[in-house]
XYZ file of C-alpha atoms in Angstrom:
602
model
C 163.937 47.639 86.996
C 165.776 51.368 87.220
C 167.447 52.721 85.030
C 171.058 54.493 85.767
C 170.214 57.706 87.669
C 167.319 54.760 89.742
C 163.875 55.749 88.377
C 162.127 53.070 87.656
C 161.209 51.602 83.903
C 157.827 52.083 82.346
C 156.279 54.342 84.380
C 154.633 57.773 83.927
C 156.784 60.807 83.501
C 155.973 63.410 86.690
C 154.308 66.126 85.396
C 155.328 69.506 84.733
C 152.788 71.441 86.219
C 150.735 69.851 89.712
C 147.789 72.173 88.869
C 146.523 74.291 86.015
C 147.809 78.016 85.687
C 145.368 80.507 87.325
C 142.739 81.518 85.240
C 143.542 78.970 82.618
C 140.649 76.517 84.066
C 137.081 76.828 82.165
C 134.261 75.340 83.886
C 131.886 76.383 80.946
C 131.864 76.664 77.340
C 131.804 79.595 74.924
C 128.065 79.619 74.692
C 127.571 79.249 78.062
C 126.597 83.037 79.492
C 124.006 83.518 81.911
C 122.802 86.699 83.657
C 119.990 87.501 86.670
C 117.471 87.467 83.121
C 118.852 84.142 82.515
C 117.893 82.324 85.949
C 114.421 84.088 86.222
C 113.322 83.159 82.921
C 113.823 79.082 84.084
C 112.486 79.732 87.414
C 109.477 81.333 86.068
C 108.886 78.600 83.811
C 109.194 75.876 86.740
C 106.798 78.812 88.838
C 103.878 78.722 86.125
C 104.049 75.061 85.918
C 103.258 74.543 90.048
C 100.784 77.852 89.020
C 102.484 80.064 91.861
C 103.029 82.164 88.581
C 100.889 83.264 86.661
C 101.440 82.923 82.346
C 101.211 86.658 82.030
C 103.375 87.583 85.515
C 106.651 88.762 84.459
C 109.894 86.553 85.274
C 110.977 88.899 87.829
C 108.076 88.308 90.087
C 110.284 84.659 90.982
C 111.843 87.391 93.784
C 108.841 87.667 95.443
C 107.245 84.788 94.895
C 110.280 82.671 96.163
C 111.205 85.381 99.078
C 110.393 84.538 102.570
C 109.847 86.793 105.554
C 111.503 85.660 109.058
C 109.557 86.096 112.471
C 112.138 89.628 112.697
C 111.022 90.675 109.433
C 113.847 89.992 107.261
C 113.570 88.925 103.901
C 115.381 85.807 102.852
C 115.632 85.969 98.898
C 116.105 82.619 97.346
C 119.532 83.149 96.099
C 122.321 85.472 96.806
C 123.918 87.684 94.169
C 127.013 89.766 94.876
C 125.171 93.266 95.469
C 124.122 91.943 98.546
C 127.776 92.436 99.663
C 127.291 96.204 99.170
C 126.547 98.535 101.814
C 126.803 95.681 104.608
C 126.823 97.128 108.607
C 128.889 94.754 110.346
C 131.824 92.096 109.328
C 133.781 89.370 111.086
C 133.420 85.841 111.022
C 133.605 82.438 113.118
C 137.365 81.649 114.124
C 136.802 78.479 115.900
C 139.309 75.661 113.990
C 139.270 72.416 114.259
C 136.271 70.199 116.437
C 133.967 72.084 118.730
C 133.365 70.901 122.118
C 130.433 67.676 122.573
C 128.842 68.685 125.491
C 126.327 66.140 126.351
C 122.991 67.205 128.473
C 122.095 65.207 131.427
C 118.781 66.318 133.152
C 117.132 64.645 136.173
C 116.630 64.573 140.094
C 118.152 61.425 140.350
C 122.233 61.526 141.334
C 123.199 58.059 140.681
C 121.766 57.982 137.596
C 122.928 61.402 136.183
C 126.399 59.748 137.049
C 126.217 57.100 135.241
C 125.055 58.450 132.410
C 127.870 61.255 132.488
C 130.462 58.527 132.802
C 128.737 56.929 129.314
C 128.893 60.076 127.765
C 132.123 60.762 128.369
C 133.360 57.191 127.620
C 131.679 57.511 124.408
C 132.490 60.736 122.425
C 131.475 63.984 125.209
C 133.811 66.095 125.787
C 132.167 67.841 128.793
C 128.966 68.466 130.425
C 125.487 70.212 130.664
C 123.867 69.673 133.607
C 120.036 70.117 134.605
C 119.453 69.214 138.058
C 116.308 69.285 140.059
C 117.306 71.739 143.473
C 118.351 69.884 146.044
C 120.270 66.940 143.745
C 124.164 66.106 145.117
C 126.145 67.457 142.375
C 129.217 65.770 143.835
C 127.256 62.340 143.853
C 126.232 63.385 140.650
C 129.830 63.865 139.477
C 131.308 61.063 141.164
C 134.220 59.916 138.883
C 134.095 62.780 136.680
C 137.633 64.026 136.110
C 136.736 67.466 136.079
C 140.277 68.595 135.174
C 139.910 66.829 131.916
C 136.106 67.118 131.381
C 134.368 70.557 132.378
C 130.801 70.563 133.813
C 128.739 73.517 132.784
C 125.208 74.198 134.931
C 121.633 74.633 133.483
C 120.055 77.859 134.937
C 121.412 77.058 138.650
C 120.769 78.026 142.119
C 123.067 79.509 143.993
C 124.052 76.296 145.777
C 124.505 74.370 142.459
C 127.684 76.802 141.989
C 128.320 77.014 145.235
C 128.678 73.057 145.146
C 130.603 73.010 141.774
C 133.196 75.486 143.198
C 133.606 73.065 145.789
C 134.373 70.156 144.038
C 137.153 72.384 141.730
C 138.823 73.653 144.589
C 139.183 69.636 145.316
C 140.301 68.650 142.260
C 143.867 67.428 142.696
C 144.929 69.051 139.389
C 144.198 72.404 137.727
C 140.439 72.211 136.944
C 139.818 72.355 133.220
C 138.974 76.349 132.031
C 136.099 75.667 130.556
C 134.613 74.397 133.537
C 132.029 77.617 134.310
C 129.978 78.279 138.313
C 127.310 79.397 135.307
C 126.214 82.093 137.631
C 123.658 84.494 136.080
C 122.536 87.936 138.133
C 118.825 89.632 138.567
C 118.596 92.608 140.661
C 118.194 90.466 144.199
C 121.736 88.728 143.818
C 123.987 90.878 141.842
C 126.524 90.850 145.072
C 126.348 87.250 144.573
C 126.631 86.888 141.038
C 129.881 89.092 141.402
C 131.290 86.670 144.724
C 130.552 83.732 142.367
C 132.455 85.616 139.165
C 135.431 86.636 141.258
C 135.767 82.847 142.676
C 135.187 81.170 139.258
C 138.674 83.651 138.480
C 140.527 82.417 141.115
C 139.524 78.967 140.555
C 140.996 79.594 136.393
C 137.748 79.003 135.149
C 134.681 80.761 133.738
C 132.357 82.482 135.712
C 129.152 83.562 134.307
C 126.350 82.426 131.194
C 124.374 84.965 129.311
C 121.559 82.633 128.666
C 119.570 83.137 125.448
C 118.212 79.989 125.364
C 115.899 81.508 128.562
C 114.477 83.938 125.790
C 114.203 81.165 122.935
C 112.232 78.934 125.423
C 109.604 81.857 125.805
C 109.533 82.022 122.317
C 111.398 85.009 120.815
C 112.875 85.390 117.366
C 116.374 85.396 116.589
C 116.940 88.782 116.678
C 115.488 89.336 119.927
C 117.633 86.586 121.504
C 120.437 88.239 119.636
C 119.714 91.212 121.339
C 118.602 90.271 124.352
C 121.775 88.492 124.930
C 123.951 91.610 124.275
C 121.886 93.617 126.672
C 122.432 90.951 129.364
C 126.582 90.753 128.192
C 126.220 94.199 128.868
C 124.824 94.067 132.868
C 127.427 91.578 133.406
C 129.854 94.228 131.901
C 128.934 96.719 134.494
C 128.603 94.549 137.321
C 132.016 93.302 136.663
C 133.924 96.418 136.099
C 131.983 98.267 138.719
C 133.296 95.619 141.198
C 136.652 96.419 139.524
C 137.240 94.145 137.205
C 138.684 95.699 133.784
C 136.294 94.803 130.913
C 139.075 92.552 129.084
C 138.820 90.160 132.378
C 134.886 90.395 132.788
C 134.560 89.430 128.885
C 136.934 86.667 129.751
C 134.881 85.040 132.136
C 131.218 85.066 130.816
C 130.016 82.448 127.860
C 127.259 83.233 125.661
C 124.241 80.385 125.310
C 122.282 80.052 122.130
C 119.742 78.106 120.363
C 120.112 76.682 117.000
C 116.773 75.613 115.388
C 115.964 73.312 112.409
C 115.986 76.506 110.201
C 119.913 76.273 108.946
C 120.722 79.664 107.521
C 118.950 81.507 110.013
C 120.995 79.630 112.879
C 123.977 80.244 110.890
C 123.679 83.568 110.373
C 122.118 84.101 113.770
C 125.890 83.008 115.377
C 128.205 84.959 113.377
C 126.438 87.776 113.974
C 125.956 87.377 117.788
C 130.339 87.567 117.142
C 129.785 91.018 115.601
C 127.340 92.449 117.489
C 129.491 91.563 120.884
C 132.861 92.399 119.290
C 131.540 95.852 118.833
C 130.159 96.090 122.623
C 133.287 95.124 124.037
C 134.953 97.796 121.238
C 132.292 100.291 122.345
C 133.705 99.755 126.209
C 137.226 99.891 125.182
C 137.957 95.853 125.952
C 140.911 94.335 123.649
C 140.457 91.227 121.045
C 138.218 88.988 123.493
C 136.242 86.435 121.453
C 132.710 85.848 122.361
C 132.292 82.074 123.890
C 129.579 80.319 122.148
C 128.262 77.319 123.431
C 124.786 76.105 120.984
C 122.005 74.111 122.330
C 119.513 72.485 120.300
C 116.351 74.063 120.699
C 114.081 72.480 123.072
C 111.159 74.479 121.807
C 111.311 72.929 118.262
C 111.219 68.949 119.537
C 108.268 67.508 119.157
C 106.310 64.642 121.555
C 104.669 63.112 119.069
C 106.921 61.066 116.569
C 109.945 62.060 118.292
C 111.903 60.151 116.086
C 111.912 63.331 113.326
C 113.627 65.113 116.858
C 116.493 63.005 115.316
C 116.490 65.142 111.850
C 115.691 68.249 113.617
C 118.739 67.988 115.863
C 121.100 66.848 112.871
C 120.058 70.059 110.955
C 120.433 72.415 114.142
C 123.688 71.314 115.313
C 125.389 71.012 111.184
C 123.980 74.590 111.625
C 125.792 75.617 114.761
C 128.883 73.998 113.774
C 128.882 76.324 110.647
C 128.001 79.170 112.623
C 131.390 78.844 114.380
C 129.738 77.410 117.729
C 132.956 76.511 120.526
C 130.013 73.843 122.220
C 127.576 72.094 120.829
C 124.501 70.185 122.914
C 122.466 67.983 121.057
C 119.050 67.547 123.385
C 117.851 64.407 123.162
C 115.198 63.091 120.601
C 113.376 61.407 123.683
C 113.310 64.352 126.340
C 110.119 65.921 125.741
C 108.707 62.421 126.416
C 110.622 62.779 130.000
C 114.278 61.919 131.603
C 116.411 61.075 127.822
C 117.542 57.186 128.104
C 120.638 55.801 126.775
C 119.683 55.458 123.342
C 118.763 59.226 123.477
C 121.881 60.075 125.061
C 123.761 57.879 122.201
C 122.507 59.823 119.417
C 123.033 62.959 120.785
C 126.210 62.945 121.584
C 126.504 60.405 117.825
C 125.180 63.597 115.971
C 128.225 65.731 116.859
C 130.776 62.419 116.184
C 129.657 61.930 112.604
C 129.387 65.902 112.090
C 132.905 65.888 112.824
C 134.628 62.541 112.175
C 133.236 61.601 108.909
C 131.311 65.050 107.646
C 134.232 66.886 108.511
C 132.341 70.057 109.115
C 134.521 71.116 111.628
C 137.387 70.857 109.148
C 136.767 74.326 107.694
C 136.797 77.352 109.739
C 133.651 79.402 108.969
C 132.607 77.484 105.668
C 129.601 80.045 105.174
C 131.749 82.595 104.970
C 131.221 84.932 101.773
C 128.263 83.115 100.459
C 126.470 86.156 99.614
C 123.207 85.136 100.994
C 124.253 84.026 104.017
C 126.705 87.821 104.482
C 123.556 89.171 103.730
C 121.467 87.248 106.474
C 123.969 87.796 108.832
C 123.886 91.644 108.483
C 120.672 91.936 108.336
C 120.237 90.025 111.879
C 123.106 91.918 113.577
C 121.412 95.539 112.752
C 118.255 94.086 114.027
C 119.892 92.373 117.209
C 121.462 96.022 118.009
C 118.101 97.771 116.862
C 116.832 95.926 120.125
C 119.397 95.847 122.214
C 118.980 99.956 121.738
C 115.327 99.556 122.536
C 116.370 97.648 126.321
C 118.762 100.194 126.942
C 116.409 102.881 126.284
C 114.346 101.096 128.506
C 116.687 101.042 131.494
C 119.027 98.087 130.799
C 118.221 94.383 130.893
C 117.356 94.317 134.697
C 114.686 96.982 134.404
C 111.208 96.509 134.720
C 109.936 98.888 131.824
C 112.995 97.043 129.490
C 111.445 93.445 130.412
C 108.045 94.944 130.013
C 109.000 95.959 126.447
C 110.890 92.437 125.701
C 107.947 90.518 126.935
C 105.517 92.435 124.877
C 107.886 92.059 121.394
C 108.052 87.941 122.094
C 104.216 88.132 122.685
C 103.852 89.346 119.218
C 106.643 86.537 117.715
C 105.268 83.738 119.172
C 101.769 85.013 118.383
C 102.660 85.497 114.500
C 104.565 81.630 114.827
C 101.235 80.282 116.613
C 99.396 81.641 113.610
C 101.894 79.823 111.183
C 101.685 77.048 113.022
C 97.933 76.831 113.057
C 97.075 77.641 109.319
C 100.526 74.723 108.797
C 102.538 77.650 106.600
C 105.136 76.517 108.871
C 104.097 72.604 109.210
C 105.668 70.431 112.032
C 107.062 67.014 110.170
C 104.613 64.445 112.506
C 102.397 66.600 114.132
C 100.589 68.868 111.874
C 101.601 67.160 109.265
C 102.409 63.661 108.104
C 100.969 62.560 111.729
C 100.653 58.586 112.668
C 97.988 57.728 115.107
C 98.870 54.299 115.444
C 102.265 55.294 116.603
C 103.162 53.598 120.095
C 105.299 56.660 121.969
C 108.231 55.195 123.753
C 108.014 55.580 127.593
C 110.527 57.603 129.868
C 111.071 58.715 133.395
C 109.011 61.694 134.256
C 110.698 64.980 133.961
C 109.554 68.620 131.974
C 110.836 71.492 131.791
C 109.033 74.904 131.355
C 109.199 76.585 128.187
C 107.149 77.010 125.171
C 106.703 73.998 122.474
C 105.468 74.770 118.869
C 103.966 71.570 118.545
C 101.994 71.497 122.266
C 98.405 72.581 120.598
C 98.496 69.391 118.356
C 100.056 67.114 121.138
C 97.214 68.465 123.826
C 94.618 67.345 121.181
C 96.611 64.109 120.420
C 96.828 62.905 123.680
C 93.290 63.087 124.099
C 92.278 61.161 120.669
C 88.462 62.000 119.634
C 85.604 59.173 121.208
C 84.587 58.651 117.189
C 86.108 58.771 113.783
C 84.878 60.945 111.018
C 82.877 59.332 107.988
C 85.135 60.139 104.680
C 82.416 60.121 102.360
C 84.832 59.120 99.019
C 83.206 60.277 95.987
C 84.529 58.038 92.788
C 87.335 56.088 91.808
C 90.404 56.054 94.272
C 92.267 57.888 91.382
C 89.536 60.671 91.623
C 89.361 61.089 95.189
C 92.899 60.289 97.045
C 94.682 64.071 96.670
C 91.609 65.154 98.728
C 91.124 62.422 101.058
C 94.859 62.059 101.919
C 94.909 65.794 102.792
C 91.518 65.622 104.659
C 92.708 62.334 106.874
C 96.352 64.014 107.481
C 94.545 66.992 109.013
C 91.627 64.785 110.827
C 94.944 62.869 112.335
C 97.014 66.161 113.410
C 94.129 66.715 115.705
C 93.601 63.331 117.275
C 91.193 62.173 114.899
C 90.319 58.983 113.300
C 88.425 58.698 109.679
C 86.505 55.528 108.416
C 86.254 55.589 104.172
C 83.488 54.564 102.216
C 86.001 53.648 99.139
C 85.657 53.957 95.940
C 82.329 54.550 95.046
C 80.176 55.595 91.746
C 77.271 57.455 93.263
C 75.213 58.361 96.408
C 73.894 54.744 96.571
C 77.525 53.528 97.188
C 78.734 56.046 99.995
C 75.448 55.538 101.792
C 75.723 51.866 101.821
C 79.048 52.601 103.616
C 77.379 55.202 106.171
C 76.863 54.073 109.533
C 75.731 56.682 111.017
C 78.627 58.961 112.255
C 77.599 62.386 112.609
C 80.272 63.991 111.104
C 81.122 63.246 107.837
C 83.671 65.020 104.853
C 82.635 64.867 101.614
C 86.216 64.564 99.341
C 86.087 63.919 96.018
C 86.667 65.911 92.310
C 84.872 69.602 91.696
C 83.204 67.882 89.387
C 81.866 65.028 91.304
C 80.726 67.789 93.917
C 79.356 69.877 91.111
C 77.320 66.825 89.730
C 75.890 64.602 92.708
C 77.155 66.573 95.387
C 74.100 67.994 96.408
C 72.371 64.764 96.261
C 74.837 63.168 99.056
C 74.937 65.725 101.265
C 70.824 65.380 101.548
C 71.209 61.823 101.908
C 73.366 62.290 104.675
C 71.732 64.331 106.688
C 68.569 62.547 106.609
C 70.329 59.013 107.591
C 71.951 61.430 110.446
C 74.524 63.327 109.563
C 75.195 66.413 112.214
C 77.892 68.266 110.848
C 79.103 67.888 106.967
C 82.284 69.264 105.914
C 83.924 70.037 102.523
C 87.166 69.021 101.729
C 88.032 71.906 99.360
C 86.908 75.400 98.973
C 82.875 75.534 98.911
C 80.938 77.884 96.838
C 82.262 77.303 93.241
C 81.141 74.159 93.520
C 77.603 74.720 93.968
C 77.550 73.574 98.020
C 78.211 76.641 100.327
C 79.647 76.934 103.735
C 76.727 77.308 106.542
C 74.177 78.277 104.051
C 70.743 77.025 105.011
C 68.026 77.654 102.075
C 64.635 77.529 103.488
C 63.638 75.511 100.529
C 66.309 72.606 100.637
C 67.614 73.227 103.878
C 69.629 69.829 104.030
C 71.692 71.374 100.923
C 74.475 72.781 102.727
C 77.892 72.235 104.071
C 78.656 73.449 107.568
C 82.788 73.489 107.199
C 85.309 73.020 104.675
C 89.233 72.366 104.610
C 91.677 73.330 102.162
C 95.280 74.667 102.168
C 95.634 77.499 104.366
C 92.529 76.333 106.873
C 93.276 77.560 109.931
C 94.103 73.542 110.859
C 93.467 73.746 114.839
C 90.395 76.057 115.180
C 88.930 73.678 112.092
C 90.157 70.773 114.587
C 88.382 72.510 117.669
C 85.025 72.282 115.711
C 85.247 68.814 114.647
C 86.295 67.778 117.845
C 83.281 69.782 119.599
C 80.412 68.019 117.108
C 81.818 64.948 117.654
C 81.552 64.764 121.693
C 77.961 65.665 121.284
């Protein structure tokens, strides 16, 4: 029922106020005060307990115990705090709103097929497309179907008659091809007349023109900043080729979108793409262009995707694109979880193109227009990678610009060093590969694809070589007491055995020598994991036994020494007494591999 004025009876009256008056919300209580002192005293108390602290350390020591060190050198502190707002080089931010574009990636030498899949992409959530064709492929067999007004076709690192062959088709579209369709060229020194034809028709056509590729760099293995500035160097060339060919620098800049990877590291890919913003917004201010907005288009990185287990390629692609859609990215490609096993299928394809659709339709990142903006760790990562992004770009123009030989001399030598220092991470597993180095599953049956590879360096390709070439015999795991005793040491010791292709057979759980050498049967290497005590107290006694039923090589799992066993130690008077390896964290995991592998095709 309503009353006179025809509100209705017995409901709630509206409320005066819709929200509480500014400042009058209290999300804590009187007592609750907390200062920098505050937070490292209970981090410091959580540090001692996992003994990365020591009891008499001091609670600011959480800095550097928790701080990491990028590939560029940057520190990355474990939380921000508003100083790191002060005395910041560069601003802007990420002005992309709403969805980004799905570009799917279609790779293969195969025409029919890469059109079929294209028309199931773009039936099924893509937006446009990446293509990767083998030389010599029909791109308009390819594209058969493909409105291209509606859905533009960017090309993977063409030839000249892949745009050649794209401009075609535009210039036979019936309607006004889409603008961010792009001829993709990208100039060296033997075809910058070229590169400039293929830029001026790409104008006329009312589409883009040119890629600066930084994925090229990623692939070889450089570090963010180095693609950062790498990238800028190359904006630059196109820049001058442009203008010199007398185009102003407003259209050039119009006509040239940037390419960049976006790892499985989140705030570094984050940060990485707002600051490739700045650092380009201040080339294009340096050369007196207006308000042109770099063009970001984000692949996942191929160099990161793993072989084995390619199912965690899933979770590493989810991460990297969440990232670049933070990061302000205009396109997004997902790669494939399946493509370093050879040409993606359609489940492949499907969650590629799925991990953009749920980012967007039921994450809603795309809802909020550069939602790691003023987080001050992240303002603080991204300055710090835009002042060393220009810090190189100055060292390739000192060099002669990104087409001379003395500046790709230098680059090459810098990414040597990178991927060296990653290799080294890689091997000692401070920067582990989830099912390869470590949580690895021999019995895994890989799924089976089409062939195809591309060039380009993988993290995980040392593991994988060994994988795919599993050791003729298993390693004895020579158990030493109850399960409870001995299964920290053996779970680490078979994890590592597996990352290299390895197999293990366990005695058990055993009380003494009698029981392990009832389990021997005669494999010549064997690992000894148990407690420091059980080492300490019949260690020496098993090891002897061992190598007189015919044990070749005996390894420790642990560190040797304080245990009363040392590494490669051979008394004269008990020469059987000795342990001729030993694995523990920080082992350098593939030349330890190398050697087992080695005794065990004697």
């Amino acid at each position: 029922m309503t009353d006179a004025d025809g509100v209705l009876e017995g409901g709630l009256d509206e409320p005066a106020d819709l929200q509480p008056a500014e400042g009058s919300l209290r999300l804590v209580g009187d007592d609750d005060s907390y200062d920098v002192a505050a937070w490292e005293a209970a981090t410091a108390a959580v540090l001692r307990k996992a003994r990365r602290l020591g009891e008499d350390d001091p609670d600011s020591d959480v800095w550097s115990a928790l701080t990491r060190t990028t590939l560029d050198g940057i520190a990355v502190a474990p939380i921000g705090q508003p100083a790191d707002l002060d005395d910041l080089s560069t601003s802007g931010r990420p002005q992309r709103v709403g969805a980004w574009d799905v570009r799917a990636s279609l790779v293969g030498d195969d025409a029919a097929a890469v059109n079929e899949a294209a028309l199931v992409d773009l039936d099924n959530g893509a937006t446009s497309l990446l293509l990767d064709l083998a030389a010599g492929t029909d791109l308009a067999a390819a594209l058969a179907g493909v409105m291209l007004d509606l859905a533009p076709v960017t090309l993977e690192r063409p030839g000249a008659e892949q745009s050649e062959a794209l401009a075609r088709l535009l210039e036979d579209t019936a309607a006004d091809p889409h603008p961010g369709n792009n001829l993709s060229a990208d100039p060296t020194d033997d075809d910058a007349a070229a590169f400039v034809a293929t830029v001026r028709r790409a104008r006329s056509l009312g589409v883009l023109g040119a890629v600066v590729d930084g994925t090229a760099l990623h692939d070889r293995g450089a570090s963010d900043a180095q693609e950062l500035g790498w990238t800028m160097a190359v904006g630059v060339h196109h820049l001058r080729l442009l203008t010199d060919a007398g185009l102003s620098v407003d259209e050039a800049a119009a006509l040239v979108e940037f390419r960049y990877a976006a790892t499985d590291e989140q705030f570094p890919t984050i940060a990485k793409l707002r600051a490739a913003r700045r650092l380009w917004a201040r080339v294009l201010e340096a050369s007196g262009a207006g308000d042109v907005p770099q063009r970001q288009h984000v692949v996942t990185s191929r160099a990161m995707m793993s072989r084995n287990d390619p199912w965690v390629n899933m979770l590493r692609g989810t991460v990297a694109a969440f990232a670049a859609g933070v990061g302000g990215a205009d396109a997004i490609t997902v790669v494939p979880f399946d493509e370093r096993l050879g040409a993606p299928d359609a489940l492949g394809r499907r969650i590629a193109r799925n991990t953009s659709s749920l980012l967007i339709e039921e994450s809603h990142v795309a809802a909020v227009t550069d939602p790691a903006g003023g987080s001050y760790a992240v303002e603080k990562l991204t300055d710090d990678l835009a002042v060393a992004g220009w810090a190189e770009l100055g060292r390739i123009e000192s060099a002669g610009g990104a087409v001379a030989a003395d500046a790709l001399a230098g680059v090459e030598e810098r990414v040597a060093a990178v991927r060296a220092a990653r290799d080294a991470g890689i091997a000692d597993r401070s920067r582990p590969l989830t099912g390869v180095s470590e949580f690895p599953n021999l019995d895994e049956v890989l799924p089976e694809r089409a062939p195809w590879q591309r060039p380009g360096v993988h993290y995980a390709a040392p593991y994988e070589d060994m994988r795919s070439a599993p050791a003729g015999r298993p390693v004895f795991l020579a158990t030493m007491g109850s399960v409870a005793a001995h299964t920290a040491r053996a779970t680490f010791a078979t994890n590592l055995f597996a990352a290299g292709g390895v197999a293990v057979e366990a005695a058990g759980a055993t009380t003494g020598v009698e029981d392990v050498m009832a389990a021997y049967t005669g494999q010549p290497v064997v690992c000894l994991a148990g407690t420091d005590a059980a080492y300490a107290e019949w260690g020496t006694d098993l090891v002897a036994g061992l190598r007189a039923a015919g044990a070749t090589y005996v390894v420790l799992a642990g560190r040797p020494g304080a245990v009363g066993l040392e590494t490669g130690l051979r008394p004269s008077s008990t020469s059987e007494v000795y342990v001729d390896d030993s694995c523990a964290m920080g082992v350098d995991a593939l030349g330890f591999l190398g050697r087992i592998r080695e005794e065990l095709s004697k």
